[in-house]
Amino acid sequence: MKMRGLFGVSAQLRARVEAQREPLFRLAYSWCHDAALADDIVQETMLRALGRAEQLRDQTRLKGWLCAILANCLKDHYRSAGPLEPLDEDMPSHAQSPEAASASSQLAARVRAEIGRLPLGQRQVVTLVDLEGFSYAEVGEILEVPVGTVMSRLCRAREALRARLIDLAAGQEIKIRSIR
Amino acid sequence: MSQQREVSREMQNAFVDGQLDAADWTALVERMGSDEALRRELCELRTLKDMVKGAYADARPRRAAPAADRRGWARVAGLALVFALAGWLTHDATERIGAAAALHGVAASGLVVHVASSRGEVVDTALQEVEDYLSDARAAGRKVHVEIVANQTGLDILRAGKSAYAKQLERLRATYPNLTYVACHQTADRLSEQGVKVKLLPGVHFAPTALDEIVKRMQQGWVYIRA
């Protein structure tokens, strides 16, 4: 009986984990700007998550829990790969996509490039808040840093982005909204 | 006087991110009514948020879930029990490999060893444990199969002209025909995209992804261990 219940929970959990593949990929990609690496990290995250399913005490916090595993997977990757992060440049497949010529895609590519120039800690904070809508407290839990650190990293990240990007925003706002 | 104080950047961010409590939010909204510079700054922050969100709107996984997904995940779920018992899947490599000693008591038709790092201490210990395991199994007359699956930087150990373990791997394979090596094609693709030509050691086979191979082996009743 106990086994049956456990497998029932696991089946439900794996479906919920699988449903998070796309947002996890989006985050992983925004952190490393390498689509193949992002795929690897997401797969590793899912393996680890299901291997540690018993650690998820509060089912409503699945997404944050997965993001925390994702952050650790990336950290482990960089640790094993050496101290260097991948180049802070945009992913080639985006530049080669059919839409690359459109203004909105060019703007998106420029924004990604500027996000790629941020230190990883700032990049993670700004994308967790802006892409996935996590609260500052949740981001602190995911990255295992105090809320004050989250706020200061976010400030620095947005200051840097504002300085480099805000001029581009003039006249682009309609296009930006159209691709959301 | 407080009306004249600048609203900090932290406060502005918290406003656009919906992180202010009701009192602070109300105070800031009132302030906006008479502070054009503040309105402009908040508008810029809001625009930046939209730009960040829009920049990744078309980011999609390139590889869908593995073909054997449904049954595969079920096996992974079952595997979680094994991990829980053996204490594997921890962050500490020594602890992970140290737990391999528990393998000697595990009745399984096969063992899949996942190497995702090329760090010397990880690979050295993994190969030593694999050799001990195969040696013990042979001495006990047990038929087992061991497969080393390498991805990420761990792929380096299976690359011709790159591996520091080529001779050791060749010796092991010659001694134990029931030992095989599998490389992750996804990792090789990524290296190729970066202009790195990947050539494998003799006798090494590709799997589409490390995860595909691990899931396939677990479906066959093998035990998984992460080096």
PDB file of C-alpha atoms in Angstrom, chain B residues 106-111 133 143-146 217 220-223:
ATOM      1  CA  VAL B 106      22.831  -4.815  -4.655  1.00  0.00           C
ATOM      2  CA  ALA B 107      21.431  -7.534  -6.874  1.00  0.00           C
ATOM      3  CA  ALA B 108      21.180  -5.941 -10.305  1.00  0.00           C
ATOM      4  CA  SER B 109      21.839  -7.126 -13.810  1.00  0.00           C
ATOM      5  CA  GLY B 110      23.763  -3.997 -14.623  1.00  0.00           C
ATOM      6  CA  LEU B 111      25.256  -0.826 -13.312  1.00  0.00           C
ATOM      7  CA  TYR B 133      33.072  -3.927  -8.507  1.00  0.00           C
ATOM      8  CA  LYS B 143      27.259 -11.955 -14.173  1.00  0.00           C
ATOM      9  CA  VAL B 144      27.025  -8.187 -14.283  1.00  0.00           C
ATOM     10  CA  HIS B 145      27.367  -5.511 -16.917  1.00  0.00           C
ATOM     11  CA  VAL B 146      28.779  -2.059 -16.222  1.00  0.00           C
ATOM     12  CA  ARG B 217      19.320   1.146 -18.762  1.00  0.00           C
ATOM     13  CA  GLN B 220      16.276  -2.796 -18.123  1.00  0.00           C
ATOM     14  CA  GLY B 221      16.611  -3.008 -14.354  1.00  0.00           C
ATOM     15  CA  TRP B 222      20.081  -1.526 -14.037  1.00  0.00           C
ATOM     16  CA  VAL B 223      21.206   0.479 -11.040  1.00  0.00           C
TER      17      VAL B 223
END
